[in-house]
Amino acid sequence: MRYLILLAGIGKRMGSKLGGLPKCLIDIHGEPLIKRLLRQIRNNDPHADIHVVLGYKNEMILPFLDNCKIFINPFFDITCISASLWFARSSFDQPLMIIHGDVVLSSELAADLFPAEAELLIAYDSSILDPKEINIAVNDTRVTHFGVNFSGYSGVYACVFKLSADAARMFADLLDQRMRRGFNKPHTYYFSIMRKLIGNPDLEWIPFDFSRYRWKEIDHFEDIAIARVKIRGQ
């Protein structure tokens, strides 16, 4: 399996509390977050092909990325996550799993997530119901919607999705069309692309519910302590 980890962002919501440290180097029980994630991927997929997009202070992160293919978003400070995906668009020539680099996963969750058989997968947490978040809607065993500001959502998007070979090519094509019209605004997301793919009747997206596992996305400084508590012993 190929994995694409997104690590280019500045982490603006952290403010100055990290003293310039990239979020992926936050210590999680004696291990930088990115080192932990790479270890978990490789423990569960010994033949993992790992690609990484860097930007902010990439020189600090590079020493932790043994045997990874590296892409650089040189405009990380003025672009959004869609731009980072675009710079890594050559990775989309086969099935791949895309992971935001600020998620902390328990070992149990990693053991179930990375070998998951579903060709098309979107992770979410049905126990977190917040209208202000990025959410997904699930109908029986299929994802039906992805985005913000809609009713009938089933839980918060958990920053991981998996693409089949066909869906990966479609994603890259749609992304390229969008980016060639001009880099999108810094705070926009890949909503429109996901909505088009989810609306494609030939693609059946399977939800992967994180609610029974321990995990945490680190957006704010206080999330660090929560993450450490949640995955203690994991």
PDB file of C-alpha atoms in Angstrom:
ATOM      1  CA  MET A   1       0.000   0.000   0.000  1.00  0.00           C
ATOM      2  CA  ARG A   2       1.096   3.562  -0.647  1.00  0.00           C
ATOM      3  CA  TYR A   3       0.621   6.172   2.077  1.00  0.00           C
ATOM      4  CA  LEU A   4       0.738   9.942   1.616  1.00  0.00           C
ATOM      5  CA  ILE A   5       1.328  11.901   4.831  1.00  0.00           C
ATOM      6  CA  LEU A   6       0.670  15.636   4.833  1.00  0.00           C
ATOM      7  CA  LEU A   7       3.177  17.584   6.950  1.00  0.00           C
ATOM      8  CA  ALA A   8       3.566  20.923   5.189  1.00  0.00           C
ATOM      9  CA  GLY A   9       1.439  23.162   7.427  1.00  0.00           C
ATOM     10  CA  ILE A  10       2.577  25.793   9.899  1.00  0.00           C
ATOM     11  CA  GLY A  11       0.019  24.925  12.568  1.00  0.00           C
ATOM     12  CA  LYS A  12      -1.288  28.475  12.927  1.00  0.00           C
ATOM     13  CA  ARG A  13      -3.856  27.536  15.548  1.00  0.00           C
ATOM     14  CA  MET A  14      -0.997  26.663  17.876  1.00  0.00           C
ATOM     15  CA  GLY A  15       0.157  30.276  17.885  1.00  0.00           C
ATOM     16  CA  SER A  16       3.654  30.636  19.346  1.00  0.00           C
ATOM     17  CA  LYS A  17       3.248  27.968  22.027  1.00  0.00           C
ATOM     18  CA  LEU A  18       5.425  25.403  20.256  1.00  0.00           C
ATOM     19  CA  GLY A  19       8.261  27.883  19.770  1.00  0.00           C
ATOM     20  CA  GLY A  20       8.419  27.140  16.056  1.00  0.00           C
ATOM     21  CA  LEU A  21       8.456  23.337  16.426  1.00  0.00           C
ATOM     22  CA  PRO A  22       6.503  21.624  13.623  1.00  0.00           C
ATOM     23  CA  LYS A  23       3.455  19.830  14.995  1.00  0.00           C
ATOM     24  CA  CYS A  24       4.633  16.474  13.679  1.00  0.00           C
ATOM     25  CA  LEU A  25       7.656  16.664  16.003  1.00  0.00           C
ATOM     26  CA  ILE A  26       5.569  17.011  19.160  1.00  0.00           C
ATOM     27  CA  ASP A  27       6.717  14.450  21.703  1.00  0.00           C
ATOM     28  CA  ILE A  28       4.246  11.630  22.298  1.00  0.00           C
ATOM     29  CA  HIS A  29       5.581   9.577  25.206  1.00  0.00           C
ATOM     30  CA  GLY A  30       9.211   9.943  24.172  1.00  0.00           C
ATOM     31  CA  GLU A  31       8.670   9.691  20.425  1.00  0.00           C
ATOM     32  CA  PRO A  32       8.029  12.439  17.831  1.00  0.00           C
ATOM     33  CA  LEU A  33       4.547  12.179  16.391  1.00  0.00           C
ATOM     34  CA  ILE A  34       5.783  11.501  12.853  1.00  0.00           C
ATOM     35  CA  LYS A  35       8.216   8.827  13.992  1.00  0.00           C
ATOM     36  CA  ARG A  36       5.355   7.137  15.845  1.00  0.00           C
ATOM     37  CA  LEU A  37       3.107   7.246  12.780  1.00  0.00           C
ATOM     38  CA  LEU A  38       5.792   5.827  10.485  1.00  0.00           C
ATOM     39  CA  ARG A  39       6.498   3.040  12.971  1.00  0.00           C
ATOM     40  CA  GLN A  40       2.807   2.168  13.180  1.00  0.00           C
ATOM     41  CA  ILE A  41       2.425   2.058   9.406  1.00  0.00           C
ATOM     42  CA  ARG A  42       5.467  -0.153   8.926  1.00  0.00           C
ATOM     43  CA  ASN A  43       4.579  -2.456  11.825  1.00  0.00           C
ATOM     44  CA  ASN A  44       1.268  -3.194  10.120  1.00  0.00           C
ATOM     45  CA  ASP A  45       2.454  -3.029   6.514  1.00  0.00           C
ATOM     46  CA  PRO A  46       6.106  -4.129   6.176  1.00  0.00           C
ATOM     47  CA  HIS A  47       6.129  -3.244   2.461  1.00  0.00           C
ATOM     48  CA  ALA A  48       4.597   0.206   2.894  1.00  0.00           C
ATOM     49  CA  ASP A  49       5.502   2.777   0.239  1.00  0.00           C
ATOM     50  CA  ILE A  50       5.417   6.041   2.198  1.00  0.00           C
ATOM     51  CA  HIS A  51       5.301   9.470   0.558  1.00  0.00           C
ATOM     52  CA  VAL A  52       5.429  12.709   2.547  1.00  0.00           C
ATOM     53  CA  VAL A  53       4.672  16.347   1.723  1.00  0.00           C
ATOM     54  CA  LEU A  54       6.790  18.859   3.620  1.00  0.00           C
ATOM     55  CA  GLY A  55       6.854  22.640   3.773  1.00  0.00           C
ATOM     56  CA  TYR A  56       7.274  24.446   7.081  1.00  0.00           C
ATOM     57  CA  LYS A  57      10.735  23.815   8.580  1.00  0.00           C
ATOM     58  CA  ASN A  58      11.196  20.743   6.428  1.00  0.00           C
ATOM     59  CA  GLU A  59      14.872  20.557   7.401  1.00  0.00           C
ATOM     60  CA  MET A  60      13.836  19.674  10.965  1.00  0.00           C
ATOM     61  CA  ILE A  61      11.548  16.858   9.817  1.00  0.00           C
ATOM     62  CA  LEU A  62      13.694  15.260   7.104  1.00  0.00           C
ATOM     63  CA  PRO A  63      15.977  13.332   9.529  1.00  0.00           C
ATOM     64  CA  PHE A  64      12.949  11.299  10.670  1.00  0.00           C
ATOM     65  CA  LEU A  65      11.872  10.275   7.167  1.00  0.00           C
ATOM     66  CA  ASP A  66      14.066   7.305   6.313  1.00  0.00           C
ATOM     67  CA  ASN A  67      12.992   5.481   3.148  1.00  0.00           C
ATOM     68  CA  CYS A  68      10.202   7.946   2.362  1.00  0.00           C
ATOM     69  CA  LYS A  69       9.632   9.759  -0.918  1.00  0.00           C
ATOM     70  CA  ILE A  70       9.608  13.506  -0.256  1.00  0.00           C
ATOM     71  CA  PHE A  71       7.608  16.276  -1.878  1.00  0.00           C
ATOM     72  CA  ILE A  72       7.927  19.948  -0.981  1.00  0.00           C
ATOM     73  CA  ASN A  73       5.176  22.560  -1.001  1.00  0.00           C
ATOM     74  CA  PRO A  74       7.305  25.729  -1.300  1.00  0.00           C
ATOM     75  CA  PHE A  75       4.231  27.908  -0.828  1.00  0.00           C
ATOM     76  CA  PHE A  76       3.123  26.298   2.441  1.00  0.00           C
ATOM     77  CA  ASP A  77       2.720  29.694   4.120  1.00  0.00           C
ATOM     78  CA  ILE A  78       0.208  31.054   1.614  1.00  0.00           C
ATOM     79  CA  THR A  79      -1.563  27.919   0.324  1.00  0.00           C
ATOM     80  CA  CYS A  80      -3.759  25.222   1.810  1.00  0.00           C
ATOM     81  CA  ILE A  81      -3.753  21.457   2.054  1.00  0.00           C
ATOM     82  CA  SER A  82      -5.046  21.130  -1.514  1.00  0.00           C
ATOM     83  CA  ALA A  83      -1.823  22.688  -2.776  1.00  0.00           C
ATOM     84  CA  SER A  84       0.211  20.158  -0.801  1.00  0.00           C
ATOM     85  CA  LEU A  85      -1.775  17.345  -2.387  1.00  0.00           C
ATOM     86  CA  TRP A  86      -1.195  18.888  -5.822  1.00  0.00           C
ATOM     87  CA  PHE A  87       2.576  18.951  -5.366  1.00  0.00           C
ATOM     88  CA  ALA A  88       2.359  15.210  -4.633  1.00  0.00           C
ATOM     89  CA  ARG A  89      -0.003  14.468  -7.521  1.00  0.00           C
ATOM     90  CA  SER A  90       2.418  11.933  -9.036  1.00  0.00           C
ATOM     91  CA  SER A  91       1.669   9.714  -6.022  1.00  0.00           C
ATOM     92  CA  PHE A  92      -1.889   9.234  -7.253  1.00  0.00           C
ATOM     93  CA  ASP A  93      -1.019   6.659  -9.933  1.00  0.00           C
ATOM     94  CA  GLN A  94      -2.039   3.732  -7.715  1.00  0.00           C
ATOM     95  CA  PRO A  95      -4.178   3.056  -4.620  1.00  0.00           C
ATOM     96  CA  LEU A  96      -3.133   5.117  -1.640  1.00  0.00           C
ATOM     97  CA  MET A  97      -4.142   6.182   1.846  1.00  0.00           C
ATOM     98  CA  ILE A  98      -3.908   9.880   2.698  1.00  0.00           C
ATOM     99  CA  ILE A  99      -3.183  10.833   6.303  1.00  0.00           C
ATOM    100  CA  HIS A 100      -3.018  14.232   7.937  1.00  0.00           C
ATOM    101  CA  GLY A 101       0.238  14.375   9.885  1.00  0.00           C
ATOM    102  CA  ASP A 102      -1.272  15.748  13.098  1.00  0.00           C
ATOM    103  CA  VAL A 103      -3.315  12.702  14.137  1.00  0.00           C
ATOM    104  CA  VAL A 104      -2.257  10.512  17.040  1.00  0.00           C
ATOM    105  CA  LEU A 105      -3.501   6.930  16.763  1.00  0.00           C
ATOM    106  CA  SER A 106      -3.546   4.158  19.335  1.00  0.00           C
ATOM    107  CA  SER A 107      -1.726   0.964  18.434  1.00  0.00           C
ATOM    108  CA  GLU A 108      -5.044  -0.887  18.311  1.00  0.00           C
ATOM    109  CA  LEU A 109      -6.475   1.606  15.838  1.00  0.00           C
ATOM    110  CA  ALA A 110      -3.367   1.479  13.634  1.00  0.00           C
ATOM    111  CA  ALA A 111      -3.521  -2.333  13.599  1.00  0.00           C
ATOM    112  CA  ASP A 112      -7.094  -2.244  12.243  1.00  0.00           C
ATOM    113  CA  LEU A 113      -6.850   0.821   9.996  1.00  0.00           C
ATOM    114  CA  PHE A 114      -3.729   0.282   7.914  1.00  0.00           C
ATOM    115  CA  PRO A 115      -4.506  -3.306   6.791  1.00  0.00           C
ATOM    116  CA  ALA A 116      -8.213  -2.472   6.170  1.00  0.00           C
ATOM    117  CA  GLU A 117      -9.469  -4.250   3.054  1.00  0.00           C
ATOM    118  CA  ALA A 118     -11.866  -1.566   1.789  1.00  0.00           C
ATOM    119  CA  GLU A 119     -10.627   0.004  -1.444  1.00  0.00           C
ATOM    120  CA  LEU A 120     -12.421   3.291  -0.703  1.00  0.00           C
ATOM    121  CA  LEU A 121     -12.486   4.366   2.909  1.00  0.00           C
ATOM    122  CA  ILE A 122     -13.177   7.517   4.915  1.00  0.00           C
ATOM    123  CA  ALA A 123     -12.396   7.658   8.622  1.00  0.00           C
ATOM    124  CA  TYR A 124     -14.768   9.423  10.990  1.00  0.00           C
ATOM    125  CA  ASP A 125     -15.785   9.407  14.642  1.00  0.00           C
ATOM    126  CA  SER A 126     -19.486   8.928  15.331  1.00  0.00           C
ATOM    127  CA  SER A 127     -19.039   9.954  18.974  1.00  0.00           C
ATOM    128  CA  ILE A 128     -18.060  13.533  18.030  1.00  0.00           C
ATOM    129  CA  LEU A 129     -21.080  15.502  16.830  1.00  0.00           C
ATOM    130  CA  ASP A 130     -20.100  19.118  16.302  1.00  0.00           C
ATOM    131  CA  PRO A 131     -21.728  21.226  13.558  1.00  0.00           C
ATOM    132  CA  LYS A 132     -18.628  23.436  13.358  1.00  0.00           C
ATOM    133  CA  GLU A 133     -16.366  20.553  12.346  1.00  0.00           C
ATOM    134  CA  ILE A 134     -15.722  18.859   9.011  1.00  0.00           C
ATOM    135  CA  ASN A 135     -18.259  16.049   9.039  1.00  0.00           C
ATOM    136  CA  ILE A 136     -19.377  13.074   7.014  1.00  0.00           C
ATOM    137  CA  ALA A 137     -22.797  11.476   6.615  1.00  0.00           C
ATOM    138  CA  VAL A 138     -23.264   7.715   6.538  1.00  0.00           C
ATOM    139  CA  ASN A 139     -26.256   5.811   5.155  1.00  0.00           C
ATOM    140  CA  ASP A 140     -26.124   2.202   6.303  1.00  0.00           C
ATOM    141  CA  THR A 141     -22.623   1.125   5.191  1.00  0.00           C
ATOM    142  CA  ARG A 142     -21.890   3.884   2.685  1.00  0.00           C
ATOM    143  CA  VAL A 143     -20.571   7.441   3.007  1.00  0.00           C
ATOM    144  CA  THR A 144     -23.010   9.864   1.380  1.00  0.00           C
ATOM    145  CA  HIS A 145     -21.654  13.336   2.166  1.00  0.00           C
ATOM    146  CA  PHE A 146     -18.488  15.146   3.229  1.00  0.00           C
ATOM    147  CA  GLY A 147     -18.050  18.796   4.194  1.00  0.00           C
ATOM    148  CA  VAL A 148     -19.176  21.552   6.509  1.00  0.00           C
ATOM    149  CA  ASN A 149     -22.442  23.280   7.345  1.00  0.00           C
ATOM    150  CA  PHE A 150     -24.871  20.510   6.473  1.00  0.00           C
ATOM    151  CA  SER A 151     -27.507  18.701   8.520  1.00  0.00           C
ATOM    152  CA  GLY A 152     -27.816  14.967   9.038  1.00  0.00           C
ATOM    153  CA  TYR A 153     -24.125  14.343   9.580  1.00  0.00           C
ATOM    154  CA  SER A 154     -22.976  11.146  11.289  1.00  0.00           C
ATOM    155  CA  GLY A 155     -19.711  12.263  12.861  1.00  0.00           C
ATOM    156  CA  VAL A 156     -16.508  14.230  12.488  1.00  0.00           C
ATOM    157  CA  TYR A 157     -14.050  13.491   9.681  1.00  0.00           C
ATOM    158  CA  ALA A 158     -10.970  11.835  11.194  1.00  0.00           C
ATOM    159  CA  CYS A 159      -8.279  13.036   8.765  1.00  0.00           C
ATOM    160  CA  VAL A 160      -7.695   9.747   6.923  1.00  0.00           C
ATOM    161  CA  PHE A 161      -9.089   8.494   3.631  1.00  0.00           C
ATOM    162  CA  LYS A 162      -8.159   5.744   1.224  1.00  0.00           C
ATOM    163  CA  LEU A 163      -8.454   5.782  -2.572  1.00  0.00           C
ATOM    164  CA  SER A 164      -8.713   2.926  -5.035  1.00  0.00           C
ATOM    165  CA  ALA A 165      -6.614   3.152  -8.188  1.00  0.00           C
ATOM    166  CA  ASP A 166      -9.524   4.588 -10.208  1.00  0.00           C
ATOM    167  CA  ALA A 167     -10.514   7.041  -7.469  1.00  0.00           C
ATOM    168  CA  ALA A 168      -6.901   8.161  -7.039  1.00  0.00           C
ATOM    169  CA  ARG A 169      -6.643   9.049 -10.725  1.00  0.00           C
ATOM    170  CA  MET A 170      -9.982  10.868 -10.590  1.00  0.00           C
ATOM    171  CA  PHE A 171      -8.906  12.767  -7.485  1.00  0.00           C
ATOM    172  CA  ALA A 172      -5.626  13.847  -9.088  1.00  0.00           C
ATOM    173  CA  ASP A 173      -7.366  14.958 -12.295  1.00  0.00           C
ATOM    174  CA  LEU A 174      -9.989  17.002 -10.448  1.00  0.00           C
ATOM    175  CA  LEU A 175      -7.363  18.516  -8.183  1.00  0.00           C
ATOM    176  CA  ASP A 176      -5.157  19.452 -11.138  1.00  0.00           C
ATOM    177  CA  GLN A 177      -8.074  21.104 -12.936  1.00  0.00           C
ATOM    178  CA  ARG A 178      -8.847  23.143  -9.844  1.00  0.00           C
ATOM    179  CA  MET A 179      -5.288  24.197  -9.087  1.00  0.00           C
ATOM    180  CA  ARG A 180      -4.540  25.215 -12.667  1.00  0.00           C
ATOM    181  CA  ARG A 181      -7.325  27.779 -12.381  1.00  0.00           C
ATOM    182  CA  GLY A 182      -5.262  29.355  -9.594  1.00  0.00           C
ATOM    183  CA  PHE A 183      -4.099  28.214  -6.187  1.00  0.00           C
ATOM    184  CA  ASN A 184      -7.079  28.244  -3.891  1.00  0.00           C
ATOM    185  CA  LYS A 185      -7.428  30.365  -0.801  1.00  0.00           C
ATOM    186  CA  PRO A 186      -5.336  29.402   2.248  1.00  0.00           C
ATOM    187  CA  HIS A 187      -8.301  28.275   4.341  1.00  0.00           C
ATOM    188  CA  THR A 188     -10.131  26.181   1.744  1.00  0.00           C
ATOM    189  CA  TYR A 189     -10.105  22.412   1.606  1.00  0.00           C
ATOM    190  CA  TYR A 190     -10.619  19.542  -0.824  1.00  0.00           C
ATOM    191  CA  PHE A 191     -14.400  19.510  -0.187  1.00  0.00           C
ATOM    192  CA  SER A 192     -15.507  19.827  -3.806  1.00  0.00           C
ATOM    193  CA  ILE A 193     -13.301  16.963  -4.967  1.00  0.00           C
ATOM    194  CA  MET A 194     -14.498  14.612  -2.251  1.00  0.00           C
ATOM    195  CA  ARG A 195     -18.127  15.534  -2.884  1.00  0.00           C
ATOM    196  CA  LYS A 196     -17.752  14.712  -6.587  1.00  0.00           C
ATOM    197  CA  LEU A 197     -16.116  11.375  -5.846  1.00  0.00           C
ATOM    198  CA  ILE A 198     -18.657  10.461  -3.166  1.00  0.00           C
ATOM    199  CA  GLY A 199     -21.436  11.364  -5.594  1.00  0.00           C
ATOM    200  CA  ASN A 200     -20.018   9.036  -8.263  1.00  0.00           C
ATOM    201  CA  PRO A 201     -22.324   5.971  -8.329  1.00  0.00           C
ATOM    202  CA  ASP A 202     -19.432   3.746  -9.401  1.00  0.00           C
ATOM    203  CA  LEU A 203     -17.469   4.470  -6.222  1.00  0.00           C
ATOM    204  CA  GLU A 204     -18.703   2.977  -2.954  1.00  0.00           C
ATOM    205  CA  TRP A 205     -17.070   4.711   0.008  1.00  0.00           C
ATOM    206  CA  ILE A 206     -16.899   2.653   3.196  1.00  0.00           C
ATOM    207  CA  PRO A 207     -16.926   4.498   6.552  1.00  0.00           C
ATOM    208  CA  PHE A 208     -14.341   3.533   9.170  1.00  0.00           C
ATOM    209  CA  ASP A 209     -15.582   4.589  12.600  1.00  0.00           C
ATOM    210  CA  PHE A 210     -12.875   5.653  15.085  1.00  0.00           C
ATOM    211  CA  SER A 211     -15.328   5.957  17.988  1.00  0.00           C
ATOM    212  CA  ARG A 212     -14.325   2.706  19.702  1.00  0.00           C
ATOM    213  CA  TYR A 213     -10.616   3.531  19.513  1.00  0.00           C
ATOM    214  CA  ARG A 214      -8.312   6.023  21.198  1.00  0.00           C
ATOM    215  CA  TRP A 215      -7.110   8.806  18.914  1.00  0.00           C
ATOM    216  CA  LYS A 216      -6.718  12.574  18.786  1.00  0.00           C
ATOM    217  CA  GLU A 217      -6.172  15.229  16.150  1.00  0.00           C
ATOM    218  CA  ILE A 218      -3.812  17.936  17.409  1.00  0.00           C
ATOM    219  CA  ASP A 219      -5.133  21.318  16.330  1.00  0.00           C
ATOM    220  CA  HIS A 220      -4.614  23.397  19.473  1.00  0.00           C
ATOM    221  CA  PHE A 221      -1.948  23.401  22.161  1.00  0.00           C
ATOM    222  CA  GLU A 222      -4.261  21.838  24.744  1.00  0.00           C
ATOM    223  CA  ASP A 223      -4.817  18.875  22.395  1.00  0.00           C
ATOM    224  CA  ILE A 224      -1.276  17.686  23.075  1.00  0.00           C
ATOM    225  CA  ALA A 225      -1.991  16.764  26.697  1.00  0.00           C
ATOM    226  CA  ILE A 226      -5.290  15.158  25.706  1.00  0.00           C
ATOM    227  CA  ALA A 227      -3.548  13.043  23.072  1.00  0.00           C
ATOM    228  CA  ARG A 228      -0.901  11.862  25.508  1.00  0.00           C
ATOM    229  CA  VAL A 229      -3.523  10.796  28.022  1.00  0.00           C
ATOM    230  CA  LYS A 230      -5.699   9.102  25.430  1.00  0.00           C
ATOM    231  CA  ILE A 231      -3.021   6.846  24.008  1.00  0.00           C
ATOM    232  CA  ARG A 232      -1.019   6.178  27.188  1.00  0.00           C
ATOM    233  CA  GLY A 233       0.145   2.582  27.051  1.00  0.00           C
ATOM    234  CA  GLN A 234      -0.623   2.431  23.340  1.00  0.00           C
TER     235      GLN A 234
END
